[in-house]
XYZ file of C-alpha atoms in Angstrom:
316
model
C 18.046 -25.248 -39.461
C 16.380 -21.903 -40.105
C 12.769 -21.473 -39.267
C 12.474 -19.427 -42.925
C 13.586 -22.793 -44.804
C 10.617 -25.140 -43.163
C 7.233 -25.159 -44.144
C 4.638 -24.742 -41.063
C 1.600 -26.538 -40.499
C -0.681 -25.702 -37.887
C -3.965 -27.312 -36.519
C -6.620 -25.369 -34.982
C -9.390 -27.094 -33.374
C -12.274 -29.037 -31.035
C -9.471 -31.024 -28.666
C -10.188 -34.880 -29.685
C -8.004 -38.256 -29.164
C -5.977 -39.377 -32.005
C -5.994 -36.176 -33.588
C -2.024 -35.347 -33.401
C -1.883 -39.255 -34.791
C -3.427 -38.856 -37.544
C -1.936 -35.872 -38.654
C 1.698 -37.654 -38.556
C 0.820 -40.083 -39.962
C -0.290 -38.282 -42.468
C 3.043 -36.515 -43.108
C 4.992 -39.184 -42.825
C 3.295 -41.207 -45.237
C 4.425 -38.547 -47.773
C 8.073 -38.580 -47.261
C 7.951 -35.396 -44.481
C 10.401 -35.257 -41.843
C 9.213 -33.627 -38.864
C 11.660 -31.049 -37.200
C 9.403 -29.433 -34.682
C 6.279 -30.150 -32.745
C 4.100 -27.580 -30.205
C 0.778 -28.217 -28.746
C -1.549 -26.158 -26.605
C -4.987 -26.364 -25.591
C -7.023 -23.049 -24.159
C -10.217 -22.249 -23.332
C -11.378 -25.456 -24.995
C -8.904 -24.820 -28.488
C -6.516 -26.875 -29.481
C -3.404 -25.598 -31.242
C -0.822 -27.997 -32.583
C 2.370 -26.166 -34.693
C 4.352 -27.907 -36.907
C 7.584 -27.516 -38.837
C 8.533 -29.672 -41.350
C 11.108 -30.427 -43.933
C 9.318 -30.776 -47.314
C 11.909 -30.355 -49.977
C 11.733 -34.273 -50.838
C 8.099 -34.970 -50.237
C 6.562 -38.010 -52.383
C 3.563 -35.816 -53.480
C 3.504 -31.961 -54.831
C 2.030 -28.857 -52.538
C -1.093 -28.912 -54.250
C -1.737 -32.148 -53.300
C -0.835 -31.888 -49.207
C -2.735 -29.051 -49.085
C -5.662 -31.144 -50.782
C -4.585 -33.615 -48.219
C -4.514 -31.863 -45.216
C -7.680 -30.176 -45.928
C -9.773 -33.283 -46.225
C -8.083 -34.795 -43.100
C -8.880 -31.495 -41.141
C -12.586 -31.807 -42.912
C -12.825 -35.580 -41.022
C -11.131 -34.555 -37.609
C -13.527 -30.907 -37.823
C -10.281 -28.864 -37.257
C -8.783 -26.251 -39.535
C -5.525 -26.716 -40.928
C -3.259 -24.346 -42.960
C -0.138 -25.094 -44.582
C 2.417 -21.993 -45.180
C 5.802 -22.984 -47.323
C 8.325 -20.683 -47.469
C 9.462 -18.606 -50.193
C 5.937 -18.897 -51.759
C 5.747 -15.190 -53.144
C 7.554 -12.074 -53.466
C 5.545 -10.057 -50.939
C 4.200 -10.759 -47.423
C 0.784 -9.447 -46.755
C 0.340 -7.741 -43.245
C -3.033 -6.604 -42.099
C -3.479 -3.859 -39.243
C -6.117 -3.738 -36.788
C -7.392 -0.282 -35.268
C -9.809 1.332 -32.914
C -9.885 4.978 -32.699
C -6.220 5.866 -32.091
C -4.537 7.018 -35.520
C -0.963 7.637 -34.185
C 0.508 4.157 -34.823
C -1.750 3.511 -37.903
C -0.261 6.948 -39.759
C 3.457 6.101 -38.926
C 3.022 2.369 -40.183
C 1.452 3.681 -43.838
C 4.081 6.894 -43.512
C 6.753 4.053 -43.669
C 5.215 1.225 -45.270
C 7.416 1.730 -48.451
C 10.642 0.546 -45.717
C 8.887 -3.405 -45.804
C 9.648 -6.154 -47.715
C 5.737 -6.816 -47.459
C 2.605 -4.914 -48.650
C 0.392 -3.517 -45.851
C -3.032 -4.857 -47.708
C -5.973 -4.451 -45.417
C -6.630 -2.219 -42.748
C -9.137 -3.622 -40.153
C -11.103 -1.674 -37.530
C -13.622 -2.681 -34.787
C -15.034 0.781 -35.069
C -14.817 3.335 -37.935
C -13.430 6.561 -36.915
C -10.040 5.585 -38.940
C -11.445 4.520 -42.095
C -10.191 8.234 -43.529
C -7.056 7.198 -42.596
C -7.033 4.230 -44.318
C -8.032 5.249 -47.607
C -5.981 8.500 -47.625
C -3.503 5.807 -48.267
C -5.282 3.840 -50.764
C -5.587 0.860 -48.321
C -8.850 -1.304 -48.033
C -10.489 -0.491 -44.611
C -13.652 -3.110 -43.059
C -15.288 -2.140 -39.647
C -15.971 -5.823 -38.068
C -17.422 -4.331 -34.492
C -20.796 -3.329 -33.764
C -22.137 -0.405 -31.882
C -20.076 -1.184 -28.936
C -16.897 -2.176 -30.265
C -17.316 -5.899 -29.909
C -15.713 -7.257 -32.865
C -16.916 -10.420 -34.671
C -13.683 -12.913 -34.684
C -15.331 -15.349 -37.398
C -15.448 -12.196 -40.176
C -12.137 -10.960 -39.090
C -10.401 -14.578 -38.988
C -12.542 -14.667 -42.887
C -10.885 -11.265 -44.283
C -7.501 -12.199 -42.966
C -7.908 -15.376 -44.804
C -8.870 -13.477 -48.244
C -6.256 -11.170 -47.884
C -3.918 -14.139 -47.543
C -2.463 -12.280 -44.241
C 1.349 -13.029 -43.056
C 1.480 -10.346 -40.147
C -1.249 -8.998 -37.895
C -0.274 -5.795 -36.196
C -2.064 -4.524 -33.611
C -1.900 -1.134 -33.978
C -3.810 0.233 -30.788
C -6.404 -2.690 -31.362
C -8.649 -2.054 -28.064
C -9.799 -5.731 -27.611
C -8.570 -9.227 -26.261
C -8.213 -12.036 -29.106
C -9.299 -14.875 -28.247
C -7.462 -18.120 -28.946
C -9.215 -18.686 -31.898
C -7.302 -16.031 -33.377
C -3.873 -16.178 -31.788
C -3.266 -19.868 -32.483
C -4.142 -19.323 -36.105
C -1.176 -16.133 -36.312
C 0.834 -17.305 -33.475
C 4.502 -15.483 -33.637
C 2.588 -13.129 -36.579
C 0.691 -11.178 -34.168
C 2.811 -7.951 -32.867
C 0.923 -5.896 -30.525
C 1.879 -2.681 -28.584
C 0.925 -1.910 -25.368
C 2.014 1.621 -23.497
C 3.801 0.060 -20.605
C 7.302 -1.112 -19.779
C 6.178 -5.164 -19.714
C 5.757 -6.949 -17.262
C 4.981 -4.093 -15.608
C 1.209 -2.496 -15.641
C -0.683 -5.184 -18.142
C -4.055 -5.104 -19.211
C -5.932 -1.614 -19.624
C -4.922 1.949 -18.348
C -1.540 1.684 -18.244
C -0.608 5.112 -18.303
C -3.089 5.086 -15.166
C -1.796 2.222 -13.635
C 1.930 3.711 -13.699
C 0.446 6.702 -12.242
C -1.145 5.969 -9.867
C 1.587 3.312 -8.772
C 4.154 6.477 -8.650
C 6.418 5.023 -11.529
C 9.348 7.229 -12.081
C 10.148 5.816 -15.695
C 7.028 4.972 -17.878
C 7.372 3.420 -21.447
C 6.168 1.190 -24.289
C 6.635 -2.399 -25.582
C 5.828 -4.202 -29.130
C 5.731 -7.753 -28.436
C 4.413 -10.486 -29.854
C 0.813 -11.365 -29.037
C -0.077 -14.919 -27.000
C -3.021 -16.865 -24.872
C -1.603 -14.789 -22.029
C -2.823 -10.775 -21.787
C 0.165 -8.901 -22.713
C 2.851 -11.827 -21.992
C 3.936 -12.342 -25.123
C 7.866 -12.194 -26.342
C 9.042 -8.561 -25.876
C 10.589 -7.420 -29.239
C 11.040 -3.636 -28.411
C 10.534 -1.401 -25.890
C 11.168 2.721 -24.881
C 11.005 5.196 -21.882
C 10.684 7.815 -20.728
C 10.920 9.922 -17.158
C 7.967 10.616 -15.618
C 7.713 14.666 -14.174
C 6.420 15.266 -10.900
C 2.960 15.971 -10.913
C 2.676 14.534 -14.433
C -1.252 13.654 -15.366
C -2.539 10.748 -17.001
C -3.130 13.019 -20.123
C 0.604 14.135 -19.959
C 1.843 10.905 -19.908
C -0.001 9.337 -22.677
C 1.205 12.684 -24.706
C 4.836 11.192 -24.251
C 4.259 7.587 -24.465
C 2.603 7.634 -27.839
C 5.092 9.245 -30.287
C 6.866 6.101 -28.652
C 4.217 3.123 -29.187
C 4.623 4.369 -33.099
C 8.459 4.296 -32.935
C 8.536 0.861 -30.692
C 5.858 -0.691 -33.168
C 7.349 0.512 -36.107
C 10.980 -0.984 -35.083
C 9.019 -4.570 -34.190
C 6.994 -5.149 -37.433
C 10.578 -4.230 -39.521
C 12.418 -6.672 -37.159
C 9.591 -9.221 -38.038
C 9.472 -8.773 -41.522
C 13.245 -8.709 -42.357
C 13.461 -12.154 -40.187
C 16.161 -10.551 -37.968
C 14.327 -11.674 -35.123
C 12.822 -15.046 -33.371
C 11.668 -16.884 -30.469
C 13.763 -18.839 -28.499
C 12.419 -20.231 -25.041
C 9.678 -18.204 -24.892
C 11.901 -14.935 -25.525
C 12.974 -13.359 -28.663
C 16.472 -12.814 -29.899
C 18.396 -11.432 -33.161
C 18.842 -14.197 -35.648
C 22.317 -15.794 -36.334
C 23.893 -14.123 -39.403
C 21.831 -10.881 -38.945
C 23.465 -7.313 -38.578
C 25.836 -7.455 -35.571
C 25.699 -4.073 -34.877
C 22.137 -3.842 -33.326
C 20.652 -5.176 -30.488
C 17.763 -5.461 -28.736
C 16.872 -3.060 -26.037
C 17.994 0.409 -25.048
C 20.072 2.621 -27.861
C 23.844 3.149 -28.019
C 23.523 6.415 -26.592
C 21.907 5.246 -22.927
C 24.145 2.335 -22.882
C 27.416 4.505 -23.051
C 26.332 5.791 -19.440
C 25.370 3.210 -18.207
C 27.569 1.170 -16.166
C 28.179 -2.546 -17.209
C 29.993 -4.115 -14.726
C 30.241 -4.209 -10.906
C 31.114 -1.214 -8.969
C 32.232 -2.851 -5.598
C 34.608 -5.294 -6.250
C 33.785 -8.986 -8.076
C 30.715 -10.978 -7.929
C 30.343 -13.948 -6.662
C 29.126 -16.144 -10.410
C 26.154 -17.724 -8.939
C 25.123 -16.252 -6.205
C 21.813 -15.616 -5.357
C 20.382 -11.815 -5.344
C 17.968 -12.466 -2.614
């Protein structure tokens, strides 16, 4: 069954006994069927997802959100209830620091979605012009430093009613708090080829590690620093004697052009997770595929040079 035809439920909170239990129950008890279950716990947050079929539930949405809500109220976790086909238009929310490039090509091209970007949200100011150039709402949730404050940004994501979070050069770590609230509707891109040079300075890190090829990757965000699903990536050669400077020059006309592909991926449902990687939904356009464009893949060879391979033999 399709992901797009179940309604999700998902439980953020203190880690207790029972708690899954009760939630069941709960569901059961109402005519639900349950198709999927994941649970994770990190850094002391507990995150259980769950899809379910509700199409010949005993009580109306109203009422297992009302439901829901006053069981989370009694266990002290948050729970959130998302049925599909709700409303016309997603909502996707962008978060910024001081890097515009990625920001401008999202609002350039945010006529392309079927969603509305509705909030722009910074942890400094510098792109607040930006923002309402467009005619987008912009709030600043850092302080003097940059340290955001999570429990005002998880609050305006909540009154914007947020479907997507894109990280548009976002220059901080989520915490888990965050992530299991959005998880699989957090797309992030970070100027590396993944797995390859994680974490800040990437440019740097490929650099100084005497990469050859450098490049980008939107994936989507997880409890793990930049090991998320990869959804899209590009390269790009790296000259001799290239600096830092240079290749950041190249990489981010890139970072807009990765991120841009990932979020209208996303949002047309042509992509999803499967075992922890992401791949083109059944029934989508057969033409495309993930990874690098027709024109690299013409000269590149796809099959053995030297004779046959041995099917399953090790590479060591």
């Amino acid at each position: 069954m399709n992901h797009r035809e179940l309604t999700e439920i998902t439980v953020v909170g203190d880690d207790d006994t029972g708690l899954v239990a009760r939630v069941t129950t709960l569901l059961f008890e109402r005519g639900i069927n349950i198709e999927d279950v994941d649970q994770a716990v990190r850094e002391g947050v507990f995150r259980m997802t769950i899809l379910v079929e509700t199409s010949e539930m005993s009580v109306s949405k109203h009422r297992l959100r009302r439901d829901l809500a006053e069981l989370g109220d009694d266990l002290n976790v948050d729970v959130r209830v998302r049925f599909p086909s709700e409303r016309d238009s997603r909502q996707v929310a962008v978060l910024v620091t001081k890097e515009s490039h990625c920001l401008r090509r999202l609002l350039d091209e945010r006529n392309e979605f079927d969603a509305e970007i509705g909030v722009v949200i910074g942890n400094h100011d510098d792109l607040e012009p930006v923002a309402k150039e467009h005619g987008i709402p912009f709030h600043d949730v850092g302080d003097e430093s940059g340290v955001h404050d999570e429990e005002r940004l998880l609050s305006l994501l909540d009154d914007y009613d947020v479907d997507l979070v894109v990280l548009a050069r976002f220059m901080r770590i989520l915490s888990p708090n965050v992530v299991f609230r959005y998880e699989g509707r957090i797309i992030n891109i970070h100027p590396s080829l993944l797995p390859a040079f994680p974490g800040a300075k990437a440019y740097r890190q490929a650099k100084e590690a005497g990469a050859r090829i450098a490049g980008v990757t939107a994936h989507y965000v997880t409890t793990d620093l930049d090991q998320g699903p990869i959804i899209t990536q590009r390269a790009f050669n790296v000259p001799d004697c290239a600096s830092v400077d240079e290749l950041r020059e190249r990489g981010q006309p890139l970072e807009a052009d990765a991120l841009l592909e990932a979020v209208r991926l996303h949002l047309n449902d042509d992509v999803e997770i499967r075992r922890g990687r992401t791949e083109l939904r059944d029934g989508g356009d057969e033409t495309y595929h993930l990874g690098m464009p027709d024109e690299l893949d013409d000269v590149t060879p796809d099959g053995p040079v030297d004779g046959t391979i041995t099917v399953g033999k090790s590479d060591d």
